[in-house]
mmCIF file of N, CA, C and O and ligand atoms in Angstrom:
data_model
loop_
_atom_site.group_PDB
_atom_site.id
_atom_site.type_symbol
_atom_site.label_atom_id
_atom_site.label_comp_id
_atom_site.label_asym_id
_atom_site.label_seq_id
_atom_site.Cartn_x
_atom_site.Cartn_y
_atom_site.Cartn_z
ATOM 1 N N MET A 6 -41.693 57.122 7.307
ATOM 2 C CA MET A 6 -42.712 57.048 5.703
ATOM 3 C C MET A 6 -41.504 56.160 5.545
ATOM 4 O O MET A 6 -39.927 56.347 5.267
ATOM 5 N N VAL A 7 -42.407 55.935 4.053
ATOM 6 C CA VAL A 7 -41.562 54.619 3.389
ATOM 7 C C VAL A 7 -42.046 54.633 1.517
ATOM 8 O O VAL A 7 -43.141 55.432 1.936
ATOM 9 N N GLU A 8 -41.612 54.354 1.309
ATOM 10 C CA GLU A 8 -42.047 54.558 -0.048
ATOM 11 C C GLU A 8 -41.537 53.575 -1.060
ATOM 12 O O GLU A 8 -40.529 53.012 -0.943
ATOM 13 N N THR A 9 -42.452 52.887 -2.172
ATOM 14 C CA THR A 9 -42.433 52.411 -2.793
ATOM 15 C C THR A 9 -42.997 52.469 -4.249
ATOM 16 O O THR A 9 -43.314 53.727 -4.301
ATOM 17 N N VAL A 10 -42.581 51.370 -5.174
ATOM 18 C CA VAL A 10 -42.804 51.886 -6.291
ATOM 19 C C VAL A 10 -43.921 50.558 -7.124
ATOM 20 O O VAL A 10 -43.454 49.036 -7.246
ATOM 21 N N ILE A 11 -44.824 51.009 -7.302
ATOM 22 C CA ILE A 11 -46.088 49.581 -7.851
ATOM 23 C C ILE A 11 -46.111 50.154 -9.315
ATOM 24 O O ILE A 11 -47.017 51.509 -9.719
ATOM 25 N N ARG A 12 -46.571 48.481 -10.286
ATOM 26 C CA ARG A 12 -46.738 48.242 -11.506
ATOM 27 C C ARG A 12 -48.819 48.415 -11.102
ATOM 28 O O ARG A 12 -48.861 48.049 -10.337
ATOM 29 N N VAL A 13 -48.749 49.602 -12.206
ATOM 30 C CA VAL A 13 -49.961 50.307 -12.722
ATOM 31 C C VAL A 13 -50.707 49.505 -13.920
ATOM 32 O O VAL A 13 -50.376 50.880 -14.778
ATOM 33 N N GLU A 14 -51.522 48.514 -14.365
ATOM 34 C CA GLU A 14 -51.014 48.221 -16.109
ATOM 35 C C GLU A 14 -53.293 47.964 -16.025
ATOM 36 O O GLU A 14 -53.678 48.233 -14.957
ATOM 37 N N GLY A 15 -53.151 49.096 -17.136
ATOM 38 C CA GLY A 15 -54.310 49.774 -17.186
ATOM 39 C C GLY A 15 -54.630 50.684 -17.405
ATOM 40 O O GLY A 15 -56.233 50.787 -18.530
ATOM 41 N N MET A 16 -53.560 51.467 -17.355
ATOM 42 C CA MET A 16 -54.041 52.926 -17.552
ATOM 43 C C MET A 16 -53.630 53.618 -18.678
ATOM 44 O O MET A 16 -52.852 53.407 -19.734
ATOM 45 N N SER A 17 -54.884 53.905 -19.543
ATOM 46 C CA SER A 17 -55.157 55.029 -20.798
ATOM 47 C C SER A 17 -54.617 56.159 -21.193
ATOM 48 O O SER A 17 -54.180 56.610 -22.080
ATOM 49 N N CYS A 18 -55.504 57.103 -19.808
ATOM 50 C CA CYS A 18 -55.319 58.499 -20.484
ATOM 51 C C CYS A 18 -54.741 59.122 -19.448
ATOM 52 O O CYS A 18 -55.098 58.430 -17.920
ATOM 53 N N GLY A 19 -55.117 60.719 -19.156
ATOM 54 C CA GLY A 19 -54.601 61.270 -17.791
ATOM 55 C C GLY A 19 -56.049 61.440 -16.631
ATOM 56 O O GLY A 19 -55.641 61.781 -15.792
ATOM 57 N N GLY A 20 -57.290 60.908 -17.282
ATOM 58 C CA GLY A 20 -58.738 60.523 -16.414
ATOM 59 C C GLY A 20 -57.564 59.114 -15.629
ATOM 60 O O GLY A 20 -58.382 59.712 -14.692
ATOM 61 N N CYS A 21 -57.299 57.952 -16.257
ATOM 62 C CA CYS A 21 -56.621 57.157 -15.314
ATOM 63 C C CYS A 21 -55.845 57.425 -14.548
ATOM 64 O O CYS A 21 -55.958 56.856 -13.514
ATOM 65 N N VAL A 22 -54.896 58.660 -15.033
ATOM 66 C CA VAL A 22 -53.769 58.226 -13.634
ATOM 67 C C VAL A 22 -54.287 59.714 -12.240
ATOM 68 O O VAL A 22 -53.885 59.116 -11.413
ATOM 69 N N ARG A 23 -55.237 60.538 -12.867
ATOM 70 C CA ARG A 23 -56.344 61.000 -11.894
ATOM 71 C C ARG A 23 -56.430 59.819 -11.056
ATOM 72 O O ARG A 23 -56.803 60.655 -10.098
ATOM 73 N N SER A 24 -57.991 59.226 -11.273
ATOM 74 C CA SER A 24 -58.165 58.261 -10.518
ATOM 75 C C SER A 24 -57.319 57.158 -10.330
ATOM 76 O O SER A 24 -57.585 56.921 -8.356
ATOM 77 N N VAL A 25 -56.156 56.408 -10.583
ATOM 78 C CA VAL A 25 -55.197 56.501 -9.440
ATOM 79 C C VAL A 25 -54.525 57.205 -8.586
ATOM 80 O O VAL A 25 -54.408 56.316 -7.282
ATOM 81 N N THR A 26 -54.366 58.178 -8.922
ATOM 82 C CA THR A 26 -53.782 58.814 -7.563
ATOM 83 C C THR A 26 -54.638 59.852 -6.479
ATOM 84 O O THR A 26 -54.113 59.200 -5.393
ATOM 85 N N ALA A 27 -56.087 59.249 -7.377
ATOM 86 C CA ALA A 27 -57.261 60.395 -5.745
ATOM 87 C C ALA A 27 -57.035 59.210 -4.523
ATOM 88 O O ALA A 27 -57.683 58.966 -4.080
ATOM 89 N N ALA A 28 -57.596 57.439 -5.589
ATOM 90 C CA ALA A 28 -57.809 56.078 -4.623
ATOM 91 C C ALA A 28 -56.440 56.367 -3.632
ATOM 92 O O ALA A 28 -56.790 55.562 -2.722
ATOM 93 N N LEU A 29 -55.555 55.654 -4.438
ATOM 94 C CA LEU A 29 -54.013 56.235 -3.197
ATOM 95 C C LEU A 29 -54.271 57.070 -2.253
ATOM 96 O O LEU A 29 -53.484 56.357 -1.034
ATOM 97 N N LYS A 30 -54.173 58.666 -2.838
ATOM 98 C CA LYS A 30 -54.162 59.764 -1.584
ATOM 99 C C LYS A 30 -55.125 58.934 -1.066
ATOM 100 O O LYS A 30 -55.470 59.751 0.627
ATOM 101 N N SER A 31 -56.359 58.590 -0.984
ATOM 102 C CA SER A 31 -57.449 58.495 -0.101
ATOM 103 C C SER A 31 -57.394 57.463 1.214
ATOM 104 O O SER A 31 -58.788 57.537 2.174
ATOM 105 N N LEU A 32 -56.293 56.776 1.482
ATOM 106 C CA LEU A 32 -55.463 55.827 1.771
ATOM 107 C C LEU A 32 -55.733 56.856 3.316
ATOM 108 O O LEU A 32 -54.887 57.303 3.225
ATOM 109 N N PRO A 33 -55.957 56.380 4.480
ATOM 110 C CA PRO A 33 -55.487 57.181 5.601
ATOM 111 C C PRO A 33 -53.411 56.118 5.654
ATOM 112 O O PRO A 33 -53.737 55.153 5.156
ATOM 113 N N GLY A 34 -52.634 57.419 5.903
ATOM 114 C CA GLY A 34 -51.721 56.026 5.798
ATOM 115 C C GLY A 34 -50.667 56.865 4.608
ATOM 116 O O GLY A 34 -49.394 56.959 4.663
ATOM 117 N N VAL A 35 -51.515 56.725 3.285
ATOM 118 C CA VAL A 35 -50.571 57.539 2.187
ATOM 119 C C VAL A 35 -50.297 59.381 2.358
ATOM 120 O O VAL A 35 -51.504 59.848 2.205
ATOM 121 N N THR A 36 -49.320 59.628 2.369
ATOM 122 C CA THR A 36 -49.306 60.807 1.898
ATOM 123 C C THR A 36 -48.631 61.792 0.864
ATOM 124 O O THR A 36 -49.008 63.008 0.810
ATOM 125 N N ASP A 37 -48.443 60.995 -0.611
ATOM 126 C CA ASP A 37 -48.151 61.712 -1.232
ATOM 127 C C ASP A 37 -47.600 60.189 -2.684
ATOM 128 O O ASP A 37 -47.775 58.961 -1.672
ATOM 129 N N ALA A 38 -48.251 60.848 -3.751
ATOM 130 C CA ALA A 38 -49.361 59.559 -4.628
ATOM 131 C C ALA A 38 -48.672 60.229 -5.685
ATOM 132 O O ALA A 38 -49.655 60.959 -6.582
ATOM 133 N N ASP A 39 -47.204 59.522 -6.546
ATOM 134 C CA ASP A 39 -47.075 60.204 -8.139
ATOM 135 C C ASP A 39 -47.105 59.140 -9.494
ATOM 136 O O ASP A 39 -46.794 58.409 -8.835
ATOM 137 N N VAL A 40 -48.287 59.503 -10.000
ATOM 138 C CA VAL A 40 -48.643 58.247 -11.042
ATOM 139 C C VAL A 40 -48.609 58.715 -12.082
ATOM 140 O O VAL A 40 -48.303 59.634 -12.537
ATOM 141 N N SER A 41 -47.222 57.424 -12.268
ATOM 142 C CA SER A 41 -46.783 58.118 -14.183
ATOM 143 C C SER A 41 -47.716 56.646 -15.361
ATOM 144 O O SER A 41 -47.446 55.851 -15.808
ATOM 145 N N LEU A 42 -48.611 57.635 -15.728
ATOM 146 C CA LEU A 42 -48.753 56.737 -17.082
ATOM 147 C C LEU A 42 -47.645 56.455 -18.041
ATOM 148 O O LEU A 42 -47.614 54.868 -18.613
ATOM 149 N N GLU A 43 -46.936 57.507 -18.529
ATOM 150 C CA GLU A 43 -45.567 56.283 -19.501
ATOM 151 C C GLU A 43 -45.477 55.679 -18.362
ATOM 152 O O GLU A 43 -44.290 54.189 -19.476
ATOM 153 N N SER A 44 -44.621 54.946 -17.657
ATOM 154 C CA SER A 44 -43.761 54.343 -16.969
ATOM 155 C C SER A 44 -44.858 52.791 -16.236
ATOM 156 O O SER A 44 -44.024 52.584 -15.679
ATOM 157 N N ALA A 45 -46.126 53.805 -16.228
ATOM 158 C CA ALA A 45 -47.396 52.668 -15.442
ATOM 159 C C ALA A 45 -46.819 51.965 -13.867
ATOM 160 O O ALA A 45 -46.644 51.479 -13.837
ATOM 161 N N GLN A 46 -46.500 53.324 -13.428
ATOM 162 C CA GLN A 46 -45.872 53.634 -12.308
ATOM 163 C C GLN A 46 -46.403 54.089 -11.168
ATOM 164 O O GLN A 46 -47.123 55.282 -12.169
ATOM 165 N N ALA A 47 -46.421 53.963 -10.319
ATOM 166 C CA ALA A 47 -46.930 54.767 -9.031
ATOM 167 C C ALA A 47 -46.085 54.302 -7.758
ATOM 168 O O ALA A 47 -45.385 53.700 -7.762
ATOM 169 N N ARG A 48 -45.161 55.840 -7.932
ATOM 170 C CA ARG A 48 -44.756 55.852 -6.702
ATOM 171 C C ARG A 48 -45.164 56.590 -5.286
ATOM 172 O O ARG A 48 -46.293 57.606 -5.587
ATOM 173 N N VAL A 49 -44.997 55.701 -3.957
ATOM 174 C CA VAL A 49 -46.230 56.387 -3.413
ATOM 175 C C VAL A 49 -45.703 56.600 -2.049
ATOM 176 O O VAL A 49 -44.425 55.270 -1.680
ATOM 177 N N GLN A 50 -45.444 57.021 -1.363
ATOM 178 C CA GLN A 50 -45.165 57.832 0.015
ATOM 179 C C GLN A 50 -46.376 57.559 1.048
ATOM 180 O O GLN A 50 -47.549 57.679 1.280
ATOM 181 N N TYR A 51 -45.977 56.490 2.201
ATOM 182 C CA TYR A 51 -47.070 56.008 3.180
ATOM 183 C C TYR A 51 -46.236 55.246 4.355
ATOM 184 O O TYR A 51 -45.001 55.112 4.696
ATOM 185 N N ASP A 52 -46.941 55.631 5.197
ATOM 186 C CA ASP A 52 -46.703 54.880 6.835
ATOM 187 C C ASP A 52 -46.857 53.864 6.760
ATOM 188 O O ASP A 52 -48.117 52.892 6.855
ATOM 189 N N PRO A 53 -46.202 52.342 6.542
ATOM 190 C CA PRO A 53 -46.141 50.666 6.669
ATOM 191 C C PRO A 53 -47.237 50.599 7.943
ATOM 192 O O PRO A 53 -47.414 49.888 8.436
ATOM 193 N N ALA A 54 -47.068 51.829 9.226
ATOM 194 C CA ALA A 54 -47.948 51.133 10.437
ATOM 195 C C ALA A 54 -49.227 51.419 10.012
ATOM 196 O O ALA A 54 -50.129 51.058 10.870
ATOM 197 N N THR A 55 -49.551 51.768 8.831
ATOM 198 C CA THR A 55 -51.288 52.581 9.238
ATOM 199 C C THR A 55 -51.627 51.288 8.205
ATOM 200 O O THR A 55 -52.904 51.363 7.586
ATOM 201 N N VAL A 56 -51.188 51.523 6.667
ATOM 202 C CA VAL A 56 -51.075 51.028 5.168
ATOM 203 C C VAL A 56 -50.606 50.123 5.023
ATOM 204 O O VAL A 56 -48.952 50.389 4.890
ATOM 205 N N SER A 57 -50.932 48.744 4.237
ATOM 206 C CA SER A 57 -49.508 48.175 3.694
ATOM 207 C C SER A 57 -48.966 48.103 2.379
ATOM 208 O O SER A 57 -50.720 48.256 1.069
ATOM 209 N N GLU A 58 -48.518 46.968 1.522
ATOM 210 C CA GLU A 58 -48.388 47.726 -0.054
ATOM 211 C C GLU A 58 -49.311 47.187 -0.391
ATOM 212 O O GLU A 58 -49.511 47.188 -1.440
ATOM 213 N N GLN A 59 -50.105 46.083 -0.058
ATOM 214 C CA GLN A 59 -50.783 45.010 -0.633
ATOM 215 C C GLN A 59 -52.268 46.063 -0.374
ATOM 216 O O GLN A 59 -52.791 46.135 -1.113
ATOM 217 N N GLN A 60 -52.521 46.468 0.562
ATOM 218 C CA GLN A 60 -53.340 47.642 0.185
ATOM 219 C C GLN A 60 -53.381 48.553 -1.129
ATOM 220 O O GLN A 60 -54.156 48.785 -1.269
ATOM 221 N N LEU A 61 -51.958 48.940 -0.376
ATOM 222 C CA LEU A 61 -52.512 50.313 -1.773
ATOM 223 C C LEU A 61 -52.632 49.509 -3.236
ATOM 224 O O LEU A 61 -53.313 49.520 -4.359
ATOM 225 N N ARG A 62 -52.027 48.384 -3.217
ATOM 226 C CA ARG A 62 -52.506 47.295 -4.171
ATOM 227 C C ARG A 62 -54.052 47.142 -4.941
ATOM 228 O O ARG A 62 -54.375 47.235 -5.882
ATOM 229 N N GLU A 63 -54.392 46.651 -3.860
ATOM 230 C CA GLU A 63 -55.757 46.922 -3.871
ATOM 231 C C GLU A 63 -56.680 47.813 -3.844
ATOM 232 O O GLU A 63 -57.715 47.561 -4.659
ATOM 233 N N ALA A 64 -56.778 49.203 -3.177
ATOM 234 C CA ALA A 64 -56.755 50.317 -4.152
ATOM 235 C C ALA A 64 -56.845 50.641 -5.076
ATOM 236 O O ALA A 64 -57.406 51.028 -5.812
ATOM 237 N N VAL A 65 -56.144 50.044 -5.569
ATOM 238 C CA VAL A 65 -55.692 50.237 -7.052
ATOM 239 C C VAL A 65 -56.698 49.531 -8.133
ATOM 240 O O VAL A 65 -56.972 49.745 -8.801
ATOM 241 N N GLU A 66 -56.809 48.049 -7.794
ATOM 242 C CA GLU A 66 -57.482 47.722 -7.914
ATOM 243 C C GLU A 66 -58.678 47.411 -7.738
ATOM 244 O O GLU A 66 -59.672 47.922 -8.770
ATOM 245 N N ASP A 67 -59.382 48.223 -7.235
ATOM 246 C CA ASP A 67 -60.513 48.852 -6.466
ATOM 247 C C ASP A 67 -60.668 49.590 -7.661
ATOM 248 O O ASP A 67 -62.299 50.185 -8.460
ATOM 249 N N ALA A 68 -60.434 50.575 -8.124
ATOM 250 C CA ALA A 68 -60.053 51.462 -8.848
ATOM 251 C C ALA A 68 -60.552 51.212 -10.356
ATOM 252 O O ALA A 68 -60.880 52.193 -11.221
ATOM 253 N N GLY A 69 -60.304 49.981 -10.273
ATOM 254 C CA GLY A 69 -60.590 49.126 -11.842
ATOM 255 C C GLY A 69 -59.074 49.042 -13.143
ATOM 256 O O GLY A 69 -59.396 49.331 -13.949
ATOM 257 N N PHE A 70 -57.769 49.160 -11.694
ATOM 258 C CA PHE A 70 -56.550 48.447 -13.065
ATOM 259 C C PHE A 70 -56.224 47.860 -12.514
ATOM 260 O O PHE A 70 -56.104 47.280 -11.312
ATOM 261 N N ASP A 71 -55.189 47.137 -12.749
ATOM 262 C CA ASP A 71 -54.127 45.350 -12.234
ATOM 263 C C ASP A 71 -53.090 46.540 -12.011
ATOM 264 O O ASP A 71 -52.194 47.470 -12.534
ATOM 265 N N ALA A 72 -52.753 45.932 -10.194
ATOM 266 C CA ALA A 72 -51.285 46.410 -10.090
ATOM 267 C C ALA A 72 -51.040 44.890 -8.937
ATOM 268 O O ALA A 72 -51.246 44.252 -8.281
ATOM 269 N N PRO A 73 -50.507 43.989 -9.874
ATOM 270 C CA PRO A 73 -48.924 42.864 -9.900
ATOM 271 C C PRO A 73 -48.738 43.066 -8.854
ATOM 272 O O PRO A 73 -47.570 44.004 -8.891
ATOM 273 N N ALA A 74 -48.643 42.245 -7.674
ATOM 274 C CA ALA A 74 -47.500 42.407 -6.733
ATOM 275 C C ALA A 74 -45.519 42.009 -7.469
ATOM 276 O O ALA A 74 -45.724 41.217 -8.686
HETATM 277 MO MO1 LIG B 119 -59.478 58.382 -20.106
HETATM 278 MO MO2 LIG B 119 -59.000 55.977 -18.002
HETATM 279 O O1 LIG B 119 -61.154 59.157 -20.844
HETATM 280 O O2 LIG B 119 -60.454 54.491 -17.595
HETATM 281 S S1 LIG B 119 -60.400 57.993 -17.712
HETATM 282 S S2 LIG B 119 -59.302 56.319 -19.818
#
């Protein structure tokens, strides 16, 4: 398991935080996600054999936010 921090731009309230958290946690291979509105970051624990950091960013983008590499 590895941990990464990805930037998440465009979150405005706790609902956005819940959306991003749910999107990340729904991915196979993600074991935990802690999203911060204040720092515009998501700290994610995941299995790199199952899911890639790029797929994490894509899930954030699909939820309607920006996750620049
Ligand atoms: Mo809050 Mo986020 O009302 O898309 S859920 S701004």
